[in-house]
Amino acid sequence: MDAVFAKAKEYETQLDRSLSQYQTFRDAEAKTKVPKVYVALGGASLIFFLIFFNVAGQLITNLIGWVYPAYESFKAIEASSAGPKKQWLTYWTVFGLVQSVEYFSDALVYWFPFYFLFKTALILWLSLPQFQGAEFLYTKILRPNLAFLQTKVEKVESKIKEAAGKSQ
């Protein structure tokens, strides 16, 4: 049992070091006299329980899927390198697919227990760079299907342009 407590203390120390990088957590700790690790874990637990019991689960899940990725996309747009831009373009493409599928399966989704908890896990897997979930889904599912449809879409597009040119 001592080994479990020692490992938990090790993780707590590591999280404390990571949270010390952020002024917000340092300020919260100074004002409340509650260690920043407990503030972060308390906030994460609150969000978890709100999603778990579906108290604004859809709103929280959609915010998680939008706030962090939108901020990182802003940083990528302002940066000169192409790497982050590709990652976030891929994320938004896959996120759009997830949102579209969810829209059309809405009636079935609400019968699935803990749906928003699973969706939150999916969104985190897609958006966090260390997992590269969006890249995986794009490469395995979306890209092959879009490549298959590309020539058909381009033919329709050229017909529309042609028809629009004749009407002028």
PDB file of C-alpha atoms in Angstrom, residues 21-22 40 46 60-61 72 87 99 107 109 116 122 141 152 159:
ATOM      1  CA  GLN A  21       4.346  27.228 -15.055  1.00  0.00           C
ATOM      2  CA  TYR A  22       0.934  28.954 -15.083  1.00  0.00           C
ATOM      3  CA  ALA A  40      -6.714  21.625 -10.790  1.00  0.00           C
ATOM      4  CA  LEU A  46     -16.221  19.025 -11.345  1.00  0.00           C
ATOM      5  CA  ILE A  60     -19.080  21.361 -21.894  1.00  0.00           C
ATOM      6  CA  THR A  61     -18.090  18.750 -24.472  1.00  0.00           C
ATOM      7  CA  GLU A  72      -4.026  26.503 -30.820  1.00  0.00           C
ATOM      8  CA  GLN A  87      -2.329  19.373 -37.489  1.00  0.00           C
ATOM      9  CA  GLN A  99     -20.239  16.905 -35.425  1.00  0.00           C
ATOM     10  CA  ALA A 107     -32.028  10.526 -31.724  1.00  0.00           C
ATOM     11  CA  VAL A 109     -27.125   9.161 -29.348  1.00  0.00           C
ATOM     12  CA  PHE A 116     -20.929  12.895 -23.676  1.00  0.00           C
ATOM     13  CA  LEU A 122     -12.826  11.221 -28.251  1.00  0.00           C
ATOM     14  CA  ILE A 141     -11.026   6.936 -42.863  1.00  0.00           C
ATOM     15  CA  LYS A 152     -16.646  13.104 -58.948  1.00  0.00           C
ATOM     16  CA  LYS A 159     -20.420  21.422 -64.867  1.00  0.00           C
TER      17      LYS A 159
END
